[in-house]
JSON list of C-alpha atoms in Angstrom, two decimals:
[
{"chain": "K", "resi": 1, "resn": "MET", "atom": "CA", "xyz": [0.00, 0.00, 0.00]},
{"chain": "K", "resi": 2, "resn": "ILE", "atom": "CA", "xyz": [2.79, 2.41, 0.95]},
{"chain": "K", "resi": 3, "resn": "ARG", "atom": "CA", "xyz": [4.68, 1.57, -2.24]},
{"chain": "K", "resi": 4, "resn": "GLN", "atom": "CA", "xyz": [1.54, 2.11, -4.31]},
{"chain": "K", "resi": 5, "resn": "LYS", "atom": "CA", "xyz": [0.97, 5.53, -2.75]},
{"chain": "K", "resi": 6, "resn": "TYR", "atom": "CA", "xyz": [4.62, 6.39, -3.37]},
{"chain": "K", "resi": 7, "resn": "LEU", "atom": "CA", "xyz": [4.35, 5.45, -7.04]},
{"chain": "K", "resi": 8, "resn": "ILE", "atom": "CA", "xyz": [1.14, 7.45, -7.46]},
{"chain": "K", "resi": 9, "resn": "GLY", "atom": "CA", "xyz": [2.77, 10.45, -5.80]},
{"chain": "K", "resi": 10, "resn": "LEU", "atom": "CA", "xyz": [5.83, 10.12, -8.03]},
{"chain": "K", "resi": 11, "resn": "ILE", "atom": "CA", "xyz": [3.71, 9.92, -11.17]},
{"chain": "K", "resi": 12, "resn": "VAL", "atom": "CA", "xyz": [1.67, 12.97, -10.16]},
{"chain": "K", "resi": 13, "resn": "THR", "atom": "CA", "xyz": [4.87, 14.90, -9.42]},
{"chain": "K", "resi": 14, "resn": "LEU", "atom": "CA", "xyz": [6.39, 13.99, -12.79]},
{"chain": "K", "resi": 15, "resn": "LEU", "atom": "CA", "xyz": [3.22, 15.03, -14.59]},
{"chain": "K", "resi": 16, "resn": "LEU", "atom": "CA", "xyz": [3.22, 18.38, -12.79]},
{"chain": "K", "resi": 17, "resn": "VAL", "atom": "CA", "xyz": [6.88, 18.95, -13.66]},
{"chain": "K", "resi": 18, "resn": "ALA", "atom": "CA", "xyz": [6.18, 18.10, -17.30]},
{"chain": "K", "resi": 19, "resn": "LEU", "atom": "CA", "xyz": [3.23, 20.50, -17.31]},
{"chain": "K", "resi": 20, "resn": "LEU", "atom": "CA", "xyz": [5.32, 23.29, -15.81]},
{"chain": "K", "resi": 21, "resn": "LEU", "atom": "CA", "xyz": [8.12, 22.73, -18.31]},
{"chain": "K", "resi": 22, "resn": "TYR", "atom": "CA", "xyz": [5.64, 22.88, -21.18]},
{"chain": "K", "resi": 23, "resn": "PHE", "atom": "CA", "xyz": [3.92, 25.93, -19.75]},
{"chain": "K", "resi": 24, "resn": "TRP", "atom": "CA", "xyz": [7.09, 27.97, -19.35]},
{"chain": "K", "resi": 25, "resn": "GLN", "atom": "CA", "xyz": [8.85, 27.03, -22.55]},
{"chain": "K", "resi": 26, "resn": "PRO", "atom": "CA", "xyz": [9.12, 29.73, -25.21]},
{"chain": "K", "resi": 27, "resn": "PHE", "atom": "CA", "xyz": [6.80, 29.89, -28.20]},
{"chain": "K", "resi": 28, "resn": "ASP", "atom": "CA", "xyz": [9.19, 28.22, -30.65]},
{"chain": "K", "resi": 29, "resn": "ARG", "atom": "CA", "xyz": [8.69, 24.85, -29.04]},
{"chain": "K", "resi": 30, "resn": "ARG", "atom": "CA", "xyz": [4.91, 25.02, -29.20]},
{"chain": "K", "resi": 31, "resn": "GLY", "atom": "CA", "xyz": [3.92, 24.75, -32.86]},
{"chain": "K", "resi": 32, "resn": "ASN", "atom": "CA", "xyz": [4.55, 26.75, -36.02]},
{"chain": "K", "resi": 33, "resn": "GLY", "atom": "CA", "xyz": [6.01, 30.00, -34.77]},
{"chain": "K", "resi": 34, "resn": "ASN", "atom": "CA", "xyz": [6.69, 31.28, -38.29]},
{"chain": "K", "resi": 35, "resn": "ALA", "atom": "CA", "xyz": [3.13, 31.37, -39.64]},
{"chain": "K", "resi": 36, "resn": "LEU", "atom": "CA", "xyz": [2.68, 35.15, -39.45]},
{"chain": "K", "resi": 37, "resn": "TRP", "atom": "CA", "xyz": [6.12, 35.87, -40.83]},
{"chain": "K", "resi": 38, "resn": "THR", "atom": "CA", "xyz": [5.46, 33.53, -43.74]},
{"chain": "K", "resi": 39, "resn": "PHE", "atom": "CA", "xyz": [2.23, 35.32, -44.61]},
{"chain": "K", "resi": 40, "resn": "VAL", "atom": "CA", "xyz": [3.84, 38.75, -44.47]},
{"chain": "K", "resi": 41, "resn": "SER", "atom": "CA", "xyz": [7.22, 38.05, -46.07]},
{"chain": "K", "resi": 42, "resn": "GLN", "atom": "CA", "xyz": [6.18, 35.54, -48.72]},
{"chain": "K", "resi": 43, "resn": "GLN", "atom": "CA", "xyz": [2.69, 36.74, -49.66]},
{"chain": "K", "resi": 44, "resn": "CYS", "atom": "CA", "xyz": [1.68, 40.21, -48.47]},
{"chain": "K", "resi": 45, "resn": "VAL", "atom": "CA", "xyz": [4.88, 42.11, -49.23]},
{"chain": "K", "resi": 46, "resn": "PRO", "atom": "CA", "xyz": [5.61, 40.48, -52.62]},
{"chain": "K", "resi": 47, "resn": "ASN", "atom": "CA", "xyz": [2.00, 40.98, -53.70]},
{"chain": "K", "resi": 48, "resn": "GLN", "atom": "CA", "xyz": [2.13, 44.65, -52.71]},
{"chain": "K", "resi": 49, "resn": "GLN", "atom": "CA", "xyz": [5.42, 45.14, -54.56]},
{"chain": "K", "resi": 50, "resn": "LYS", "atom": "CA", "xyz": [4.32, 43.37, -57.74]},
{"chain": "K", "resi": 51, "resn": "ASN", "atom": "CA", "xyz": [0.57, 43.94, -57.91]},
{"chain": "K", "resi": 52, "resn": "HIS", "atom": "CA", "xyz": [-0.06, 46.88, -55.56]},
{"chain": "K", "resi": 53, "resn": "SER", "atom": "CA", "xyz": [-2.36, 44.61, -53.55]},
{"chain": "K", "resi": 54, "resn": "PRO", "atom": "CA", "xyz": [-1.71, 43.76, -49.88]},
{"chain": "K", "resi": 55, "resn": "ALA", "atom": "CA", "xyz": [-3.62, 40.45, -49.96]},
{"chain": "K", "resi": 56, "resn": "PRO", "atom": "CA", "xyz": [-3.81, 38.34, -47.88]},
{"chain": "K", "resi": 57, "resn": "CYS", "atom": "CA", "xyz": [-3.04, 41.27, -45.56]},
{"chain": "K", "resi": 58, "resn": "LEU", "atom": "CA", "xyz": [-5.44, 44.17, -45.15]},
{"chain": "K", "resi": 59, "resn": "ASP", "atom": "CA", "xyz": [-2.71, 46.72, -45.81]},
{"chain": "K", "resi": 60, "resn": "VAL", "atom": "CA", "xyz": [1.03, 46.87, -46.42]},
{"chain": "K", "resi": 61, "resn": "ASN", "atom": "CA", "xyz": [3.03, 50.04, -45.82]},
{"chain": "K", "resi": 62, "resn": "LEU", "atom": "CA", "xyz": [6.35, 49.40, -47.52]},
{"chain": "K", "resi": 63, "resn": "GLN", "atom": "CA", "xyz": [7.79, 52.76, -46.54]},
{"chain": "K", "resi": 64, "resn": "GLY", "atom": "CA", "xyz": [6.67, 52.35, -42.94]},
{"chain": "K", "resi": 65, "resn": "HIS", "atom": "CA", "xyz": [7.89, 48.74, -42.75]},
{"chain": "K", "resi": 66, "resn": "TYR", "atom": "CA", "xyz": [4.68, 47.22, -41.41]},
{"chain": "K", "resi": 67, "resn": "ALA", "atom": "CA", "xyz": [1.56, 45.38, -42.48]},
{"chain": "K", "resi": 68, "resn": "LEU", "atom": "CA", "xyz": [-1.97, 44.99, -41.13]},
{"chain": "K", "resi": 69, "resn": "PHE", "atom": "CA", "xyz": [-3.29, 41.44, -40.98]},
{"chain": "K", "resi": 70, "resn": "LYS", "atom": "CA", "xyz": [-6.76, 40.14, -40.08]},
{"chain": "K", "resi": 71, "resn": "ASP", "atom": "CA", "xyz": [-6.45, 37.51, -37.36]},
{"chain": "K", "resi": 72, "resn": "ARG", "atom": "CA", "xyz": [-8.70, 34.53, -37.95]},
{"chain": "K", "resi": 73, "resn": "ARG", "atom": "CA", "xyz": [-9.61, 34.42, -34.26]},
{"chain": "K", "resi": 74, "resn": "GLY", "atom": "CA", "xyz": [-12.60, 36.69, -33.81]},
{"chain": "K", "resi": 75, "resn": "PRO", "atom": "CA", "xyz": [-14.44, 39.06, -36.14]},
{"chain": "K", "resi": 76, "resn": "TYR", "atom": "CA", "xyz": [-12.81, 42.22, -34.75]},
{"chain": "K", "resi": 77, "resn": "HIS", "atom": "CA", "xyz": [-9.18, 41.33, -34.33]},
{"chain": "K", "resi": 78, "resn": "ASN", "atom": "CA", "xyz": [-6.33, 42.75, -36.43]},
{"chain": "K", "resi": 79, "resn": "LEU", "atom": "CA", "xyz": [-2.56, 42.46, -36.11]},
{"chain": "K", "resi": 80, "resn": "LEU", "atom": "CA", "xyz": [0.14, 45.03, -36.82]},
{"chain": "K", "resi": 81, "resn": "ILE", "atom": "CA", "xyz": [3.19, 43.11, -38.07]},
{"chain": "K", "resi": 82, "resn": "PRO", "atom": "CA", "xyz": [6.60, 44.53, -39.05]},
{"chain": "K", "resi": 83, "resn": "THR", "atom": "CA", "xyz": [7.79, 43.67, -42.54]},
{"chain": "K", "resi": 84, "resn": "ASP", "atom": "CA", "xyz": [11.31, 43.32, -41.12]},
{"chain": "K", "resi": 85, "resn": "ARG", "atom": "CA", "xyz": [12.26, 40.26, -39.09]},
{"chain": "K", "resi": 86, "resn": "ILE", "atom": "CA", "xyz": [11.79, 41.17, -35.41]},
{"chain": "K", "resi": 87, "resn": "SER", "atom": "CA", "xyz": [11.20, 38.43, -32.88]},
{"chain": "K", "resi": 88, "resn": "GLY", "atom": "CA", "xyz": [9.07, 40.19, -30.28]},
{"chain": "K", "resi": 89, "resn": "ILE", "atom": "CA", "xyz": [9.00, 42.48, -27.25]},
{"chain": "K", "resi": 90, "resn": "GLU", "atom": "CA", "xyz": [12.43, 41.27, -26.14]},
{"chain": "K", "resi": 91, "resn": "SER", "atom": "CA", "xyz": [14.18, 42.38, -29.35]},
{"chain": "K", "resi": 92, "resn": "PRO", "atom": "CA", "xyz": [16.84, 45.10, -28.79]},
{"chain": "K", "resi": 93, "resn": "VAL", "atom": "CA", "xyz": [15.95, 46.42, -32.26]},
{"chain": "K", "resi": 94, "resn": "LEU", "atom": "CA", "xyz": [12.84, 48.01, -30.72]},
{"chain": "K", "resi": 95, "resn": "LEU", "atom": "CA", "xyz": [15.03, 50.24, -28.56]},
{"chain": "K", "resi": 96, "resn": "GLN", "atom": "CA", "xyz": [17.28, 51.48, -31.35]},
{"chain": "K", "resi": 97, "resn": "PRO", "atom": "CA", "xyz": [16.94, 54.95, -32.93]},
{"chain": "K", "resi": 98, "resn": "GLY", "atom": "CA", "xyz": [15.25, 54.84, -36.29]},
{"chain": "K", "resi": 99, "resn": "THR", "atom": "CA", "xyz": [13.15, 51.76, -35.60]},
{"chain": "K", "resi": 100, "resn": "PRO", "atom": "CA", "xyz": [9.57, 52.37, -36.78]},
{"chain": "K", "resi": 101, "resn": "ALA", "atom": "CA", "xyz": [7.07, 53.31, -34.08]},
{"chain": "K", "resi": 102, "resn": "TYR", "atom": "CA", "xyz": [5.00, 50.16, -34.30]},
{"chain": "K", "resi": 103, "resn": "PHE", "atom": "CA", "xyz": [2.59, 51.10, -31.52]},
{"chain": "K", "resi": 104, "resn": "ALA", "atom": "CA", "xyz": [1.90, 54.40, -33.27]},
{"chain": "K", "resi": 105, "resn": "ALA", "atom": "CA", "xyz": [1.20, 52.52, -36.50]},
{"chain": "K", "resi": 106, "resn": "ALA", "atom": "CA", "xyz": [-1.08, 50.04, -34.74]},
{"chain": "K", "resi": 107, "resn": "TRP", "atom": "CA", "xyz": [-3.03, 52.83, -33.03]},
{"chain": "K", "resi": 108, "resn": "SER", "atom": "CA", "xyz": [-3.45, 54.63, -36.35]},
{"chain": "K", "resi": 109, "resn": "TYR", "atom": "CA", "xyz": [-5.24, 51.52, -37.67]},
{"chain": "K", "resi": 110, "resn": "ARG", "atom": "CA", "xyz": [-7.81, 51.44, -34.86]},
{"chain": "K", "resi": 111, "resn": "ASP", "atom": "CA", "xyz": [-10.52, 52.92, -37.11]},
{"chain": "K", "resi": 112, "resn": "ARG", "atom": "CA", "xyz": [-10.39, 49.72, -39.15]},
{"chain": "K", "resi": 113, "resn": "LEU", "atom": "CA", "xyz": [-12.30, 48.03, -36.34]},
{"chain": "K", "resi": 114, "resn": "SER", "atom": "CA", "xyz": [-15.04, 50.65, -36.59]},
{"chain": "K", "resi": 115, "resn": "SER", "atom": "CA", "xyz": [-15.24, 50.02, -40.33]},
{"chain": "K", "resi": 116, "resn": "GLN", "atom": "CA", "xyz": [-15.42, 46.28, -39.78]},
{"chain": "K", "resi": 117, "resn": "MET", "atom": "CA", "xyz": [-18.19, 46.72, -37.23]},
{"chain": "K", "resi": 118, "resn": "GLY", "atom": "CA", "xyz": [-20.04, 49.33, -39.25]},
{"chain": "K", "resi": 119, "resn": "LYS", "atom": "CA", "xyz": [-20.19, 51.96, -36.50]},
{"chain": "K", "resi": 120, "resn": "PRO", "atom": "CA", "xyz": [-17.78, 54.11, -34.47]},
{"chain": "K", "resi": 121, "resn": "ILE", "atom": "CA", "xyz": [-15.99, 52.56, -31.50]},
{"chain": "K", "resi": 122, "resn": "GLY", "atom": "CA", "xyz": [-14.69, 54.93, -28.83]},
{"chain": "K", "resi": 123, "resn": "ASP", "atom": "CA", "xyz": [-10.95, 54.94, -28.19]},
{"chain": "K", "resi": 124, "resn": "ASP", "atom": "CA", "xyz": [-11.53, 54.10, -24.53]},
{"chain": "K", "resi": 125, "resn": "LYS", "atom": "CA", "xyz": [-13.12, 50.83, -25.62]},
{"chain": "K", "resi": 126, "resn": "LEU", "atom": "CA", "xyz": [-10.18, 49.83, -27.82]},
{"chain": "K", "resi": 127, "resn": "GLY", "atom": "CA", "xyz": [-6.88, 48.27, -26.93]},
{"chain": "K", "resi": 128, "resn": "LEU", "atom": "CA", "xyz": [-3.52, 47.24, -28.35]},
{"chain": "K", "resi": 129, "resn": "ALA", "atom": "CA", "xyz": [-1.55, 44.39, -26.82]},
{"chain": "K", "resi": 130, "resn": "ILE", "atom": "CA", "xyz": [1.69, 42.47, -27.28]},
{"chain": "K", "resi": 131, "resn": "ASN", "atom": "CA", "xyz": [2.53, 39.36, -25.29]},
{"chain": "K", "resi": 132, "resn": "SER", "atom": "CA", "xyz": [5.70, 38.31, -23.51]},
{"chain": "K", "resi": 133, "resn": "LEU", "atom": "CA", "xyz": [8.10, 35.79, -25.01]},
{"chain": "K", "resi": 134, "resn": "TYR", "atom": "CA", "xyz": [6.42, 33.09, -22.93]},
{"chain": "K", "resi": 135, "resn": "GLY", "atom": "CA", "xyz": [2.87, 34.22, -23.65]},
{"chain": "K", "resi": 136, "resn": "ARG", "atom": "CA", "xyz": [2.88, 34.14, -27.43]},
{"chain": "K", "resi": 137, "resn": "THR", "atom": "CA", "xyz": [2.83, 31.52, -30.15]},
{"chain": "K", "resi": 138, "resn": "GLN", "atom": "CA", "xyz": [4.63, 33.39, -32.94]},
{"chain": "K", "resi": 139, "resn": "GLY", "atom": "CA", "xyz": [8.26, 34.31, -33.53]},
{"chain": "K", "resi": 140, "resn": "GLN", "atom": "CA", "xyz": [7.44, 37.52, -35.37]},
{"chain": "K", "resi": 141, "resn": "LEU", "atom": "CA", "xyz": [6.47, 40.66, -33.47]},
{"chain": "K", "resi": 142, "resn": "HIS", "atom": "CA", "xyz": [2.77, 41.39, -33.74]},
{"chain": "K", "resi": 143, "resn": "ILE", "atom": "CA", "xyz": [0.54, 43.85, -31.93]},
{"chain": "K", "resi": 144, "resn": "HIS", "atom": "CA", "xyz": [-3.05, 42.80, -31.36]},
{"chain": "K", "resi": 145, "resn": "ILE", "atom": "CA", "xyz": [-5.73, 45.40, -32.15]},
{"chain": "K", "resi": 146, "resn": "SER", "atom": "CA", "xyz": [-9.20, 44.80, -30.74]},
{"chain": "K", "resi": 147, "resn": "CYS", "atom": "CA", "xyz": [-11.70, 45.93, -28.11]},
{"chain": "K", "resi": 148, "resn": "LEU", "atom": "CA", "xyz": [-11.29, 45.76, -24.35]},
{"chain": "K", "resi": 149, "resn": "LYS", "atom": "CA", "xyz": [-13.13, 43.14, -22.38]},
{"chain": "K", "resi": 150, "resn": "PRO", "atom": "CA", "xyz": [-16.07, 44.75, -20.53]},
{"chain": "K", "resi": 151, "resn": "GLU", "atom": "CA", "xyz": [-14.68, 43.89, -17.09]},
{"chain": "K", "resi": 152, "resn": "VAL", "atom": "CA", "xyz": [-11.30, 45.39, -18.01]},
{"chain": "K", "resi": 153, "resn": "TYR", "atom": "CA", "xyz": [-13.00, 48.53, -19.30]},
{"chain": "K", "resi": 154, "resn": "GLN", "atom": "CA", "xyz": [-14.95, 48.93, -16.06]},
{"chain": "K", "resi": 155, "resn": "THR", "atom": "CA", "xyz": [-11.89, 48.38, -13.88]},
{"chain": "K", "resi": 156, "resn": "LEU", "atom": "CA", "xyz": [-9.83, 50.93, -15.79]},
{"chain": "K", "resi": 157, "resn": "ARG", "atom": "CA", "xyz": [-12.62, 53.48, -15.51]},
{"chain": "K", "resi": 158, "resn": "ALA", "atom": "CA", "xyz": [-12.77, 52.92, -11.76]},
{"chain": "K", "resi": 159, "resn": "GLN", "atom": "CA", "xyz": [-8.98, 53.16, -11.44]},
{"chain": "K", "resi": 160, "resn": "ASN", "atom": "CA", "xyz": [-8.49, 56.14, -13.76]},
{"chain": "K", "resi": 161, "resn": "ALA", "atom": "CA", "xyz": [-7.85, 58.66, -10.97]},
{"chain": "K", "resi": 162, "resn": "HIS", "atom": "CA", "xyz": [-5.21, 56.32, -9.56]},
{"chain": "K", "resi": 163, "resn": "ILE", "atom": "CA", "xyz": [-3.15, 56.32, -12.79]},
{"chain": "K", "resi": 164, "resn": "GLY", "atom": "CA", "xyz": [-0.50, 59.02, -13.06]},
{"chain": "K", "resi": 165, "resn": "TYR", "atom": "CA", "xyz": [2.58, 59.68, -15.15]},
{"chain": "K", "resi": 166, "resn": "ASP", "atom": "CA", "xyz": [4.73, 57.13, -13.33]},
{"chain": "K", "resi": 167, "resn": "TRP", "atom": "CA", "xyz": [4.33, 53.36, -13.41]},
{"chain": "K", "resi": 168, "resn": "VAL", "atom": "CA", "xyz": [2.08, 52.23, -10.55]},
{"chain": "K", "resi": 169, "resn": "SER", "atom": "CA", "xyz": [0.30, 49.01, -9.69]},
{"chain": "K", "resi": 170, "resn": "LEU", "atom": "CA", "xyz": [-3.39, 49.14, -10.44]},
{"chain": "K", "resi": 171, "resn": "GLY", "atom": "CA", "xyz": [-5.42, 49.11, -7.26]},
{"chain": "K", "resi": 172, "resn": "GLN", "atom": "CA", "xyz": [-7.43, 46.20, -8.65]},
{"chain": "K", "resi": 173, "resn": "PRO", "atom": "CA", "xyz": [-6.23, 43.18, -10.67]},
{"chain": "K", "resi": 174, "resn": "LEU", "atom": "CA", "xyz": [-7.25, 42.69, -14.27]},
{"chain": "K", "resi": 175, "resn": "LEU", "atom": "CA", "xyz": [-8.59, 39.20, -14.85]},
{"chain": "K", "resi": 176, "resn": "GLY", "atom": "CA", "xyz": [-6.88, 38.06, -11.67]},
{"chain": "K", "resi": 177, "resn": "HIS", "atom": "CA", "xyz": [-3.45, 39.37, -12.67]},
{"chain": "K", "resi": 178, "resn": "ASP", "atom": "CA", "xyz": [-1.52, 42.33, -11.29]},
{"chain": "K", "resi": 179, "resn": "TYR", "atom": "CA", "xyz": [-0.96, 45.04, -13.88]},
{"chain": "K", "resi": 180, "resn": "LEU", "atom": "CA", "xyz": [1.16, 48.17, -13.93]},
{"chain": "K", "resi": 181, "resn": "ALA", "atom": "CA", "xyz": [-0.23, 51.34, -15.46]},
{"chain": "K", "resi": 182, "resn": "THR", "atom": "CA", "xyz": [1.01, 54.75, -16.49]},
{"chain": "K", "resi": 183, "resn": "LYS", "atom": "CA", "xyz": [-0.45, 57.70, -18.34]},
{"chain": "K", "resi": 184, "resn": "LEU", "atom": "CA", "xyz": [1.36, 59.08, -21.37]},
{"chain": "K", "resi": 185, "resn": "ASN", "atom": "CA", "xyz": [2.27, 62.74, -21.52]},
{"chain": "K", "resi": 186, "resn": "GLY", "atom": "CA", "xyz": [0.66, 63.57, -24.85]},
{"chain": "K", "resi": 187, "resn": "SER", "atom": "CA", "xyz": [-0.65, 61.43, -27.66]},
{"chain": "K", "resi": 188, "resn": "ASP", "atom": "CA", "xyz": [2.42, 61.21, -29.91]},
{"chain": "K", "resi": 189, "resn": "LEU", "atom": "CA", "xyz": [3.43, 57.55, -29.81]},
{"chain": "K", "resi": 190, "resn": "THR", "atom": "CA", "xyz": [6.45, 58.26, -32.00]},
{"chain": "K", "resi": 191, "resn": "ARG", "atom": "CA", "xyz": [7.92, 60.46, -29.25]},
{"chain": "K", "resi": 192, "resn": "SER", "atom": "CA", "xyz": [6.61, 58.41, -26.33]},
{"chain": "K", "resi": 193, "resn": "ASP", "atom": "CA", "xyz": [7.37, 54.92, -27.62]},
{"chain": "K", "resi": 194, "resn": "PRO", "atom": "CA", "xyz": [5.72, 52.31, -25.35]},
{"chain": "K", "resi": 195, "resn": "PHE", "atom": "CA", "xyz": [8.54, 49.79, -25.78]},
{"chain": "K", "resi": 196, "resn": "LYS", "atom": "CA", "xyz": [11.14, 52.30, -24.63]},
{"chain": "K", "resi": 197, "resn": "LEU", "atom": "CA", "xyz": [9.00, 53.54, -21.75]},
{"chain": "K", "resi": 198, "resn": "LEU", "atom": "CA", "xyz": [8.50, 50.01, -20.46]},
{"chain": "K", "resi": 199, "resn": "ASN", "atom": "CA", "xyz": [12.17, 49.20, -20.91]},
{"chain": "K", "resi": 200, "resn": "GLN", "atom": "CA", "xyz": [13.15, 52.17, -18.74]},
{"chain": "K", "resi": 201, "resn": "TYR", "atom": "CA", "xyz": [10.98, 50.81, -15.94]},
{"chain": "K", "resi": 202, "resn": "VAL", "atom": "CA", "xyz": [12.18, 47.23, -16.42]},
{"chain": "K", "resi": 203, "resn": "GLN", "atom": "CA", "xyz": [15.84, 48.29, -16.24]},
{"chain": "K", "resi": 204, "resn": "THR", "atom": "CA", "xyz": [15.29, 50.07, -12.92]},
{"chain": "K", "resi": 205, "resn": "ARG", "atom": "CA", "xyz": [13.84, 46.82, -11.58]},
{"chain": "K", "resi": 206, "resn": "GLY", "atom": "CA", "xyz": [16.67, 44.66, -12.90]},
{"chain": "K", "resi": 207, "resn": "GLY", "atom": "CA", "xyz": [14.19, 42.72, -15.01]},
{"chain": "K", "resi": 208, "resn": "GLN", "atom": "CA", "xyz": [13.99, 41.53, -18.61]},
{"chain": "K", "resi": 209, "resn": "MET", "atom": "CA", "xyz": [11.64, 42.71, -21.33]},
{"chain": "K", "resi": 210, "resn": "GLU", "atom": "CA", "xyz": [10.94, 39.13, -22.44]},
{"chain": "K", "resi": 211, "resn": "ASN", "atom": "CA", "xyz": [8.93, 38.58, -19.26]},
{"chain": "K", "resi": 212, "resn": "TYR", "atom": "CA", "xyz": [6.47, 41.43, -19.88]},
{"chain": "K", "resi": 213, "resn": "GLY", "atom": "CA", "xyz": [3.29, 41.86, -21.85]},
{"chain": "K", "resi": 214, "resn": "LEU", "atom": "CA", "xyz": [2.40, 45.43, -22.86]},
{"chain": "K", "resi": 215, "resn": "ALA", "atom": "CA", "xyz": [-0.91, 47.06, -23.76]},
{"chain": "K", "resi": 216, "resn": "LEU", "atom": "CA", "xyz": [-2.27, 50.48, -24.68]},
{"chain": "K", "resi": 217, "resn": "THR", "atom": "CA", "xyz": [-5.70, 52.05, -24.46]},
{"chain": "K", "resi": 218, "resn": "ALA", "atom": "CA", "xyz": [-7.25, 55.46, -23.80]},
{"chain": "K", "resi": 219, "resn": "ASN", "atom": "CA", "xyz": [-9.41, 56.85, -21.02]},
{"chain": "K", "resi": 220, "resn": "ALA", "atom": "CA", "xyz": [-12.66, 58.75, -21.44]},
{"chain": "K", "resi": 221, "resn": "GLN", "atom": "CA", "xyz": [-10.70, 62.01, -21.58]},
{"chain": "K", "resi": 222, "resn": "GLY", "atom": "CA", "xyz": [-8.68, 60.78, -24.55]},
{"chain": "K", "resi": 223, "resn": "GLU", "atom": "CA", "xyz": [-5.45, 60.33, -22.59]},
{"chain": "K", "resi": 224, "resn": "LEU", "atom": "CA", "xyz": [-3.38, 57.31, -23.56]},
{"chain": "K", "resi": 225, "resn": "ILE", "atom": "CA", "xyz": [-2.77, 54.65, -20.92]},
{"chain": "K", "resi": 226, "resn": "LEU", "atom": "CA", "xyz": [-0.06, 51.99, -20.93]},
{"chain": "K", "resi": 227, "resn": "LEU", "atom": "CA", "xyz": [-0.55, 48.70, -19.12]},
{"chain": "K", "resi": 228, "resn": "ALA", "atom": "CA", "xyz": [2.09, 46.07, -18.41]},
{"chain": "K", "resi": 229, "resn": "VAL", "atom": "CA", "xyz": [1.92, 42.60, -16.90]},
{"chain": "K", "resi": 230, "resn": "GLU", "atom": "CA", "xyz": [4.94, 40.57, -15.80]},
{"chain": "K", "resi": 231, "resn": "ARG", "atom": "CA", "xyz": [5.14, 36.83, -16.18]},
{"chain": "K", "resi": 232, "resn": "ASP", "atom": "CA", "xyz": [4.57, 35.31, -12.76]},
{"chain": "K", "resi": 233, "resn": "PHE", "atom": "CA", "xyz": [6.88, 32.42, -11.94]},
{"chain": "K", "resi": 234, "resn": "ILE", "atom": "CA", "xyz": [4.55, 31.33, -9.15]},
{"chain": "K", "resi": 235, "resn": "GLY", "atom": "CA", "xyz": [1.16, 32.00, -10.67]},
{"chain": "K", "resi": 236, "resn": "LEU", "atom": "CA", "xyz": [0.72, 29.09, -13.06]},
{"chain": "K", "resi": 237, "resn": "PHE", "atom": "CA", "xyz": [-1.65, 30.84, -15.41]},
{"chain": "K", "resi": 238, "resn": "ASN", "atom": "CA", "xyz": [0.17, 34.14, -15.89]},
{"chain": "K", "resi": 239, "resn": "ARG", "atom": "CA", "xyz": [2.48, 34.00, -18.88]},
{"chain": "K", "resi": 240, "resn": "GLY", "atom": "CA", "xyz": [2.59, 37.76, -19.33]},
{"chain": "K", "resi": 241, "resn": "SER", "atom": "CA", "xyz": [-0.06, 37.70, -22.05]},
{"chain": "K", "resi": 242, "resn": "ALA", "atom": "CA", "xyz": [-1.46, 41.21, -22.24]},
{"chain": "K", "resi": 243, "resn": "GLU", "atom": "CA", "xyz": [-3.68, 39.98, -25.06]},
{"chain": "K", "resi": 244, "resn": "GLU", "atom": "CA", "xyz": [-5.95, 38.55, -22.36]},
{"chain": "K", "resi": 245, "resn": "ILE", "atom": "CA", "xyz": [-7.53, 41.98, -21.78]},
{"chain": "K", "resi": 246, "resn": "LEU", "atom": "CA", "xyz": [-8.93, 42.07, -25.34]},
{"chain": "K", "resi": 247, "resn": "ASP", "atom": "CA", "xyz": [-12.35, 40.95, -26.54]},
{"chain": "K", "resi": 248, "resn": "VAL", "atom": "CA", "xyz": [-12.26, 39.96, -30.21]},
{"chain": "K", "resi": 249, "resn": "ASN", "atom": "CA", "xyz": [-16.08, 40.02, -30.34]},
{"chain": "K", "resi": 250, "resn": "CYS", "atom": "CA", "xyz": [-16.18, 43.67, -29.20]},
{"chain": "K", "resi": 251, "resn": "ALA", "atom": "CA", "xyz": [-19.11, 43.27, -26.81]},
{"chain": "K", "resi": 252, "resn": "LEU", "atom": "CA", "xyz": [-18.58, 46.85, -25.58]},
{"chain": "K", "resi": 253, "resn": "ALA", "atom": "CA", "xyz": [-19.44, 48.21, -29.02]},
{"chain": "K", "resi": 254, "resn": "GLN", "atom": "CA", "xyz": [-22.46, 46.01, -29.76]}
]
């Protein structure tokens, strides 16, 4: 009996270890991490160059070095994807001078969601998000563009007075996860680049960008708000996936 219990305990422990190893491994060991890059580099960009058509992308900006792609998950879900090879939020390229302002480009495409829905969607109901290295499935940087989940929208409204121009912890978790928030000074995302702003905070904490998910939205006053979530080594279900705050069905705008 004792030996049987020992064996059962050992099996359960091994299964848990295997689950944890799978959960924390980077994207490139969990399926085809090159799917988005293949679409953009082998179809969208060549088609734009040869035929002046972005298909299968929604748009290709050759001069700006980015493309807009309709994600198959959800009716109101687009992706801003660089046309240069950039792995993700951890890439040092994002911190270099001269790198395109990808968040600015993604935010400029937000009206596409209104067009897809057939009616205006307020900026405070929209969100951009990029996941951490451990919270994504693709090896090409992509910024999700969609609506906020209703519960996230309500929490941010309630916490708006708490958010200032320095990174602070939200007084209330979002979807059970602790988020940081800061208000941007102005609306020019080319001058206030979210990647660089988060990196400044991460460096002061001795952390690594690969562990963070980053999101952007606006409040009712039109001020831009950055949100960041750090991968939690203890919390099993927190991979640093800021995408979790988005609702691809846009219930807020229905």
